[in-house]
CSV table of C-alpha atoms in Angstrom, one decimal:
chain,number,residue,atom,x,y,z
A,1,MET,CA,26.3,-4.7,-18.7
A,2,ALA,CA,28.6,-2.0,-20.1
A,3,GLU,CA,31.2,-4.5,-21.3
A,4,TYR,CA,28.6,-6.6,-22.9
A,5,ASP,CA,27.2,-3.7,-24.7
A,6,ARG,CA,30.7,-2.7,-25.9
A,7,ILE,CA,32.0,-5.8,-27.2
A,8,GLY,CA,28.7,-7.4,-28.0
A,9,ARG,CA,26.8,-10.5,-27.0
A,10,ASP,CA,28.8,-13.1,-29.0
A,11,ALA,CA,32.1,-11.9,-27.9
A,12,PHE,CA,30.8,-11.5,-24.2
A,13,LEU,CA,29.7,-15.1,-24.0
A,14,GLU,CA,32.8,-16.3,-25.9
A,15,THR,CA,35.2,-14.5,-23.9
A,16,TYR,CA,33.9,-15.9,-20.6
A,17,GLY,CA,33.0,-19.5,-21.7
A,18,TYR,CA,28.9,-19.0,-21.3
A,19,GLY,CA,26.5,-20.3,-23.6
A,20,PRO,CA,23.4,-18.4,-24.7
A,21,ALA,CA,20.7,-18.1,-22.1
A,22,ARG,CA,17.6,-20.2,-22.6
A,23,GLY,CA,15.1,-18.6,-20.7
A,24,TYR,CA,16.1,-16.2,-18.0
A,25,PHE,CA,17.3,-12.6,-19.2
A,26,LEU,CA,18.2,-9.6,-17.2
A,27,VAL,CA,16.2,-6.6,-18.5
A,28,HIS,CA,18.0,-3.0,-18.1
A,29,GLU,CA,16.9,0.2,-20.0
A,30,GLY,CA,15.0,-1.8,-22.8
A,31,ARG,CA,17.9,-4.2,-23.2
A,32,ARG,CA,18.1,-8.0,-22.6
A,33,TYR,CA,21.0,-9.6,-21.1
A,34,ASP,CA,22.1,-13.4,-20.7
A,35,SER,CA,21.4,-13.5,-16.8
A,36,LYS,CA,23.9,-16.4,-16.0
A,37,ALA,CA,26.8,-14.8,-17.9
A,38,ILE,CA,26.3,-11.5,-16.3
A,39,ALA,CA,25.9,-12.6,-12.8
A,40,GLY,CA,29.0,-14.8,-13.3
A,41,VAL,CA,31.2,-12.1,-14.6
A,42,ALA,CA,30.1,-9.7,-12.0
A,43,HIS,CA,31.2,-12.0,-9.3
A,44,ARG,CA,34.6,-10.9,-10.1
A,45,GLY,CA,33.8,-7.9,-7.9
A,46,VAL,CA,33.6,-10.2,-5.1
A,47,THR,CA,36.6,-12.7,-5.4
A,48,GLY,CA,38.4,-11.0,-8.2
A,49,ARG,CA,37.7,-13.2,-10.7
A,50,PRO,CA,34.6,-14.4,-12.9
A,51,LEU,CA,32.8,-17.7,-12.2
A,52,LEU,CA,33.1,-20.4,-14.5
A,53,PRO,CA,29.9,-21.5,-16.0
A,54,GLU,CA,30.3,-25.0,-14.3
A,55,GLU,CA,30.6,-23.5,-10.8
A,56,PHE,CA,27.1,-22.5,-10.4
A,57,SER,CA,23.5,-23.1,-12.0
A,58,GLY,CA,21.5,-20.5,-13.6
A,59,GLY,CA,17.7,-20.4,-13.5
A,60,ARG,CA,14.9,-18.9,-11.4
A,61,GLU,CA,16.0,-20.0,-8.1
A,62,THR,CA,19.5,-19.1,-8.4
A,63,VAL,CA,20.6,-16.5,-10.8
A,64,ALA,CA,17.2,-14.7,-11.1
A,65,ARG,CA,16.5,-14.7,-7.4
A,66,GLN,CA,19.7,-12.9,-6.5
A,67,LEU,CA,19.4,-10.4,-9.4
A,68,ILE,CA,15.7,-9.6,-8.4
A,69,ARG,CA,17.1,-9.1,-4.8
A,70,LEU,CA,19.5,-6.5,-6.1
A,71,GLY,CA,16.7,-4.6,-7.6
A,72,PHE,CA,17.1,-5.9,-11.4
A,73,GLU,CA,14.2,-7.1,-13.6
A,74,VAL,CA,14.6,-10.5,-14.7
A,75,SER,CA,12.2,-12.0,-17.3
A,76,ALA,CA,11.7,-15.6,-18.8
A,77,PRO,CA,9.7,-15.7,-22.2
A,78,GLY,CA,6.4,-13.8,-21.8
A,79,LEU,CA,6.9,-13.6,-18.2
A,80,ALA,CA,8.1,-10.9,-15.6
A,81,LEU,CA,9.6,-12.2,-12.6
A,82,GLY,CA,10.1,-10.8,-8.9
A,83,GLU,CA,9.0,-7.4,-7.7
A,84,HIS,CA,8.3,-6.1,-11.0
A,85,THR,CA,4.5,-7.0,-10.9
A,86,ILE,CA,1.6,-5.4,-9.0
A,87,GLU,CA,0.8,-8.6,-7.1
A,88,THR,CA,4.4,-9.2,-5.8
A,89,LEU,CA,4.5,-5.4,-4.8
A,90,LEU,CA,1.2,-5.8,-2.6
A,91,GLN,CA,2.7,-9.0,-1.5
A,92,LYS,CA,5.9,-7.2,-0.2
A,93,ILE,CA,3.9,-4.5,1.4
A,94,ASP,CA,1.8,-6.8,3.4
A,95,SER,CA,4.8,-8.7,4.5
A,96,LEU,CA,7.0,-6.1,5.8
A,97,ARG,CA,9.3,-7.3,8.7
A,98,THR,CA,8.5,-4.9,11.6
A,99,ASP,CA,9.6,-5.1,15.2
A,100,ARG,CA,7.1,-4.8,18.0
A,101,SER,CA,6.4,-1.9,20.3
A,102,LYS,CA,7.2,-3.3,23.8
A,103,LEU,CA,4.7,-0.7,25.0
A,104,THR,CA,1.7,-1.9,22.9
A,105,ASP,CA,2.9,-5.0,21.6
A,106,GLN,CA,1.8,-3.7,18.1
A,107,PRO,CA,4.1,-3.6,14.9
A,108,ARG,CA,6.2,-0.7,15.1
A,109,ARG,CA,5.2,2.1,12.2
A,110,HIS,CA,8.6,3.3,11.0
A,111,GLN,CA,8.4,1.3,7.7
A,112,PRO,CA,4.8,1.9,7.1
A,113,LEU,CA,5.3,5.7,7.8
A,114,THR,CA,8.3,5.8,5.6
A,115,LEU,CA,6.1,4.1,2.8
A,116,LEU,CA,3.2,6.7,3.3
A,117,TRP,CA,5.7,9.4,2.9
A,118,ALA,CA,7.0,8.1,-0.3
A,119,LEU,CA,3.6,7.5,-1.6
A,120,GLY,CA,2.6,10.9,-0.8
A,121,ARG,CA,5.5,12.2,-2.7
A,122,ALA,CA,4.5,10.1,-5.6
A,123,ALA,CA,0.8,11.4,-5.3
A,124,GLN,CA,2.2,14.9,-5.5
A,125,THR,CA,4.6,14.3,-8.3
A,126,GLU,CA,7.6,15.0,-6.5
A,127,PRO,CA,11.1,13.7,-7.6
A,128,ARG,CA,11.6,10.0,-6.8
A,129,LEU,CA,14.9,10.5,-4.9
A,130,GLU,CA,15.4,12.9,-2.1
A,131,THR,CA,18.4,14.1,0.1
A,132,TRP,CA,19.1,12.2,3.2
A,133,ALA,CA,19.0,15.7,5.3
A,134,ARG,CA,15.2,16.1,4.0
A,135,THR,CA,14.2,12.3,4.2
A,136,SER,CA,15.5,12.0,7.7
A,137,ALA,CA,13.9,15.2,9.1
A,138,GLU,CA,10.5,14.5,7.4
A,139,ILE,CA,10.2,10.8,8.4
A,140,SER,CA,11.7,11.3,12.0
A,141,SER,CA,8.8,14.0,12.4
A,142,LEU,CA,6.1,11.7,11.2
A,143,ILE,CA,7.6,8.8,13.6
A,144,GLU,CA,7.1,11.2,16.4
A,145,LYS,CA,3.6,12.3,15.7
A,146,PHE,CA,2.1,9.0,14.5
A,147,GLY,CA,4.4,6.3,15.9
A,148,HIS,CA,3.9,4.5,19.2
A,149,ALA,CA,4.9,6.2,22.5
A,150,ASP,CA,8.0,4.1,22.6
A,151,ASP,CA,9.0,4.5,19.0
A,152,ARG,CA,12.1,6.4,18.6
A,153,PRO,CA,12.3,8.6,15.7
A,154,ASN,CA,15.2,6.6,13.8
A,155,PRO,CA,14.8,6.7,10.1
A,156,GLU,CA,17.8,5.2,9.3
A,157,PHE,CA,16.6,1.5,10.4
A,158,PRO,CA,13.2,1.7,8.2
A,159,VAL,CA,15.0,3.1,5.0
A,160,LEU,CA,17.8,0.1,5.5
A,161,ARG,CA,15.0,-2.5,5.7
A,162,LEU,CA,13.2,-1.2,2.7
A,163,PHE,CA,16.3,-1.4,0.8
A,164,HIS,CA,17.1,-4.7,1.7
A,165,ASP,CA,13.8,-5.9,0.9
A,166,GLY,CA,14.3,-4.5,-2.8
A,167,LEU,CA,11.6,-1.4,-2.2
A,168,TRP,CA,14.2,1.5,-1.6
A,169,GLU,CA,16.9,2.7,-3.7
A,170,LEU,CA,20.3,4.1,-2.0
A,171,ASP,CA,22.8,5.7,-4.1
A,172,GLU,CA,25.7,4.2,-2.1
A,173,SER,CA,27.5,0.6,-2.4
A,174,ASP,CA,28.1,-1.9,0.4
A,175,VAL,CA,24.9,-0.8,2.3
A,176,PRO,CA,24.8,-2.4,5.9
A,177,GLN,CA,22.0,-4.5,7.4
A,178,ALA,CA,19.5,-2.6,9.6
A,179,SER,CA,20.5,-4.3,12.7
A,180,THR,CA,23.2,-2.2,14.8
A,181,SER,CA,24.0,1.2,15.8
A,182,SER,CA,26.9,1.0,13.4
A,183,ALA,CA,24.4,1.0,10.6
A,184,GLN,CA,22.7,4.0,11.9
A,185,ARG,CA,25.9,5.7,12.0
A,186,TRP,CA,26.7,4.5,8.4
A,187,MET,CA,23.6,6.3,7.2
A,188,ARG,CA,24.4,9.4,8.9
A,189,ASP,CA,28.0,9.4,7.8
A,190,HIS,CA,27.2,8.6,4.2
A,191,ALA,CA,23.9,10.7,3.9
A,192,PRO,CA,22.9,8.7,0.8
A,193,THR,CA,20.2,10.3,-1.5
A,194,GLY,CA,17.4,7.7,-1.9
A,195,GLY,CA,13.8,6.8,-2.4
A,196,LEU,CA,11.4,4.3,-3.8
A,197,ARG,CA,13.0,2.0,-6.4
A,198,PRO,CA,12.1,3.1,-10.2
A,199,TRP,CA,9.8,0.2,-10.9
A,200,VAL,CA,8.0,0.8,-7.5
A,201,HIS,CA,7.8,4.4,-8.1
A,202,THR,CA,6.2,4.0,-11.6
A,203,ILE,CA,3.6,1.6,-10.4
A,204,VAL,CA,2.6,3.9,-7.6
A,205,THR,CA,2.7,7.0,-9.6
A,206,LYS,CA,0.8,5.9,-12.6
A,207,GLN,CA,-1.7,3.7,-10.9
A,208,ALA,CA,-3.8,5.5,-8.3
A,209,ASP,CA,-5.6,2.4,-7.6
A,210,VAL,CA,-2.7,0.5,-6.6
A,211,ARG,CA,-1.5,3.2,-4.5
A,212,ALA,CA,-4.9,3.4,-2.9
A,213,GLN,CA,-4.6,-0.3,-2.3
A,214,ILE,CA,-1.4,0.1,-0.7
A,215,VAL,CA,-2.7,2.9,1.6
A,216,LEU,CA,-5.7,0.9,2.7
A,217,LEU,CA,-3.4,-2.1,3.5
A,218,LEU,CA,-1.1,0.1,5.5
A,219,LEU,CA,-3.7,1.9,7.5
A,220,GLY,CA,-5.8,-1.1,8.3
A,221,LYS,CA,-2.6,-3.1,9.5
A,222,TYR,CA,-0.6,-0.6,11.5
A,223,PHE,CA,-2.7,2.6,12.2
A,224,GLN,CA,-5.7,1.5,14.1
A,225,GLY,CA,-6.7,4.3,16.6
A,226,VAL,CA,-4.8,6.9,14.6
A,227,ASP,CA,-6.5,9.8,13.0
A,228,HIS,CA,-6.4,8.8,9.5
A,229,ASP,CA,-7.4,12.0,8.2
A,230,ALA,CA,-4.6,13.7,9.9
A,231,LEU,CA,-2.0,11.1,8.8
A,232,LEU,CA,-2.9,11.2,5.2
A,233,THR,CA,-2.7,15.0,5.2
A,234,ALA,CA,0.7,15.0,6.8
A,235,VAL,CA,2.1,12.8,4.2
A,236,GLY,CA,0.3,14.3,1.2
A,237,LEU,CA,-2.2,11.9,0.5
A,238,SER,CA,-5.2,14.2,1.3
A,239,THR,CA,-5.6,17.1,-0.7
A,240,VAL,CA,-7.9,19.1,1.8
A,241,SER,CA,-7.5,18.8,5.5
A,242,ASP,CA,-10.5,19.4,7.7
A,243,ALA,CA,-9.4,22.5,9.1
A,244,GLU,CA,-9.6,24.1,5.5
A,245,VAL,CA,-12.9,23.2,4.8
A,246,PRO,CA,-15.4,26.3,5.4
A,247,LEU,CA,-18.3,25.8,7.8
A,248,ASN,CA,-21.7,26.8,6.6
A,249,GLU,CA,-22.7,29.9,8.6
A,250,GLY,CA,-26.2,29.1,8.3
A,251,THR,CA,-29.2,31.4,8.8
A,252,SER,CA,-29.2,34.3,11.5
A,253,ILE,CA,-32.8,33.9,12.1
A,254,PRO,CA,-33.0,30.9,14.7
A,255,GLN,CA,-32.2,31.4,18.2
A,256,ARG,CA,-28.7,30.3,19.2
A,257,ARG,CA,-27.8,28.9,22.6
A,258,PRO,CA,-24.4,26.9,23.5
A,259,SER,CA,-24.5,23.3,23.6
A,260,THR,CA,-22.1,20.2,23.9
A,261,THR,CA,-22.5,17.4,21.6
A,262,MET,CA,-20.4,14.2,20.8
A,263,ARG,CA,-20.3,12.8,17.3
A,264,VAL,CA,-18.5,10.0,15.5
A,265,ILE,CA,-16.0,11.4,13.1
A,266,ARG,CA,-15.8,9.4,10.2
A,267,ASP,CA,-12.5,8.8,8.1
A,268,SER,CA,-13.8,10.4,4.9
A,269,ALA,CA,-10.3,9.6,3.4
A,270,LEU,CA,-10.6,6.0,4.0
A,271,ALA,CA,-14.2,5.9,2.3
A,272,GLN,CA,-12.6,7.8,-0.6
A,273,GLN,CA,-9.8,5.3,-0.7
A,274,ILE,CA,-12.5,2.4,-1.0
A,275,LYS,CA,-14.4,4.0,-3.7
A,276,ASP,CA,-11.1,4.5,-5.7
A,277,LEU,CA,-10.2,0.8,-5.1
A,278,HIS,CA,-13.7,-0.1,-6.7
A,279,GLY,CA,-13.5,2.5,-9.5
A,280,TYR,CA,-16.6,4.1,-8.2
A,281,HIS,CA,-18.6,0.9,-9.3
A,282,CYS,CA,-21.5,-0.2,-6.8
A,283,GLN,CA,-20.5,-3.3,-5.1
A,284,ILE,CA,-24.0,-4.6,-5.3
A,285,CYS,CA,-25.3,-3.5,-8.8
A,286,GLY,CA,-22.1,-2.7,-10.5
A,287,LEU,CA,-23.3,0.7,-11.5
A,288,GLN,CA,-20.9,3.7,-12.0
A,289,LEU,CA,-22.5,7.0,-12.0
A,290,ARG,CA,-21.0,9.5,-14.1
A,291,LEU,CA,-21.3,13.2,-13.4
A,292,PRO,CA,-19.8,16.5,-15.3
A,293,ASN,CA,-16.9,16.3,-12.5
A,294,GLY,CA,-16.5,12.6,-12.7
A,295,PRO,CA,-17.7,9.5,-11.2
A,296,TYR,CA,-19.8,9.5,-8.0
A,297,ALA,CA,-20.2,6.6,-5.4
A,298,GLU,CA,-20.8,6.6,-1.6
A,299,GLY,CA,-19.0,4.7,1.2
A,300,ALA,CA,-21.5,2.8,3.6
A,301,HIS,CA,-20.7,1.4,6.6
A,302,ILE,CA,-21.9,-2.2,7.3
A,303,ARG,CA,-22.0,-2.1,10.8
A,304,PRO,CA,-23.5,1.6,11.8
A,305,VAL,CA,-20.7,3.7,13.5
A,306,GLY,CA,-23.1,5.7,15.7
A,307,THR,CA,-24.7,4.7,18.8
A,308,PRO,CA,-25.8,2.3,19.9
A,309,HIS,CA,-24.2,0.0,17.0
A,310,ASN,CA,-20.6,1.5,17.6
A,311,GLY,CA,-19.1,0.0,14.5
A,312,PRO,CA,-15.6,0.7,13.7
A,313,ASP,CA,-14.6,2.8,10.5
A,314,GLU,CA,-12.3,0.3,9.2
A,315,PRO,CA,-12.0,-1.0,5.6
A,316,GLY,CA,-13.5,-4.4,6.5
A,317,ASN,CA,-16.7,-2.3,7.6
A,318,ILE,CA,-17.1,-0.2,4.3
A,319,LEU,CA,-18.7,-0.8,1.0
A,320,CYS,CA,-18.6,1.3,-2.2
A,321,LEU,CA,-22.5,1.6,-3.2
A,322,CYS,CA,-24.6,3.8,-5.6
A,323,PRO,CA,-27.0,5.9,-3.7
A,324,ASN,CA,-30.0,3.7,-4.6
A,325,ASP,CA,-28.4,0.6,-3.1
A,326,HIS,CA,-27.0,2.7,-0.4
A,327,VAL,CA,-30.5,3.6,0.8
A,328,LEU,CA,-31.7,0.0,0.5
A,329,PHE,CA,-28.8,-1.3,2.5
A,330,ASP,CA,-29.2,1.4,5.1
A,331,ARG,CA,-33.0,0.9,5.5
A,332,GLY,CA,-32.9,-3.0,5.5
A,333,GLY,CA,-34.0,-3.5,1.9
A,334,LEU,CA,-30.8,-5.3,1.2
A,335,THR,CA,-28.5,-7.4,3.3
A,336,LEU,CA,-25.8,-9.8,2.7
A,337,THR,CA,-25.4,-13.5,3.5
A,338,ASP,CA,-22.0,-14.8,5.2
A,339,ASP,CA,-21.0,-15.9,1.7
A,340,LEU,CA,-21.6,-12.3,0.7
A,341,LEU,CA,-24.4,-13.0,-1.8
A,342,VAL,CA,-26.8,-10.0,-1.9
A,343,TYR,CA,-30.3,-10.7,-0.4
A,344,ASP,CA,-33.4,-8.8,-1.4
A,345,GLU,CA,-35.4,-8.7,1.7
A,346,VAL,CA,-38.4,-7.4,0.0
A,347,ALA,CA,-38.5,-10.0,-2.6
A,348,ASP,CA,-37.4,-12.6,-0.1
A,349,GLN,CA,-34.8,-13.9,-2.4
A,350,ILE,CA,-30.9,-13.8,-3.5
A,351,SER,CA,-30.4,-11.1,-6.0
A,352,GLY,CA,-26.7,-11.4,-7.0
A,353,SER,CA,-23.2,-11.6,-5.4
A,354,LEU,CA,-21.3,-8.8,-3.9
A,355,ARG,CA,-18.4,-7.3,-6.2
A,356,LEU,CA,-15.1,-7.5,-4.5
A,357,ALA,CA,-11.6,-6.3,-5.2
A,358,PRO,CA,-8.3,-7.4,-4.0
A,359,GLN,CA,-7.1,-5.9,-0.8
A,360,HIS,CA,-10.6,-5.2,0.4
A,361,THR,CA,-11.5,-7.9,2.7
A,362,ILE,CA,-15.2,-8.0,4.1
A,363,GLU,CA,-15.6,-8.8,7.8
A,364,ILE,CA,-18.4,-11.0,7.9
A,365,ALA,CA,-19.0,-10.2,11.6
A,366,HIS,CA,-20.3,-6.9,10.6
A,367,VAL,CA,-22.3,-8.4,7.8
A,368,ALA,CA,-24.0,-10.7,10.3
A,369,TYR,CA,-24.7,-7.8,12.6
A,370,HIS,CA,-26.3,-5.8,9.8
A,371,ARG,CA,-28.5,-8.5,8.8
A,372,GLN,CA,-29.5,-9.1,12.2
A,373,VAL,CA,-30.3,-5.5,12.8
A,374,ALA,CA,-32.2,-5.1,9.5
A,375,ARG,CA,-34.4,-7.9,10.0
A,376,GLN,CA,-35.2,-7.0,13.7
A,377,ALA,CA,-36.0,-3.5,12.2
A,378,ALA,CA,-38.4,-4.9,9.7
A,379,ARG,CA,-40.2,-6.6,12.6
A,380,THR,CA,-40.7,-3.5,14.6
A,381,SER,CA,-41.0,-0.8,11.7
A,382,ASP,CA,-37.7,0.9,13.0
A,383,VAL,CA,-35.1,2.0,10.3
A,384,PRO,CA,-31.7,0.5,11.0
A,385,HIS,CA,-29.5,3.7,10.5
A,386,THR,CA,-28.4,6.2,7.8
A,387,ASP,CA,-25.1,6.9,6.7
A,388,ALA,CA,-23.4,9.7,5.0
A,389,PRO,CA,-21.6,9.4,1.6
């Protein structure tokens, strides 16, 4: 690209025998380059000579795909290709190639923890790139604390895999595959500075809703049974930990006596992510309440989390609702059909459809459970449940 810039497009194409690109261009720092010509000339770094135009074909499935795998942006007229779209980023996050724990037979958490660590840095506006010494130490600590019991604290492999999947940048060439102990030694010897690729970092820094979708996806897929609040606090995605919230001392008038209780600890951070995902719009009526300090909505569990219902604190069991519809839903005035239509139990009719968002999949089994409990409560005059915001 530097040579292309120095001698100009026409001279570059003529020198190496390439015709002008008809559709696919490599985009770098706001400039467009003929993708096939750049790829063919760059091949001299592999074999010592540029490829001739007739020796390979250009286009989306060849040159464009390879350039995208290397982390470049490739565009066609009016179209961005590859990772440089939100949809493809979410797809790549959803299809991480993870090994499985031999102890639990669940996906290992090395890559998800590495990504959460990087997302936390983005949320805290820390620099995109970090030294290997700090990266290695902090990711190792997260693996030890939140990984499976047999997860070794080896941060080299998740970073290498994310690099080869086009999500991570390392300031070294000839980066090995994440497959052997030699690759681990290479990382330790070279100690490369690294972090999210620029396009990934831009998306997750500037678009909090996309960052929230990624966090929800990772938590739901890899961290069942993990204290989500503790994890999000550890990676910098939770601004205040439970330990920092002062307790109300109450009045000194009532008598006190020691007691032991058990209660369900709800994942308030997860409910917050759901609300962010929906932009604080009620999934039933679409209303977004505006307060002086910002929008307001409530996280509502479909299947109650308390006894005797014991519903899970997972994305598929949480709705973003306005206070009115939250009360109506909790008290059985509103239910959902298996097609996610909103049913007014008082008027005995469909009143609309549930508003949905990408990456937030509602678990129909919880919907059916709520409907059954609500209608049974209506027959017995019992209240199904109440839920906190």
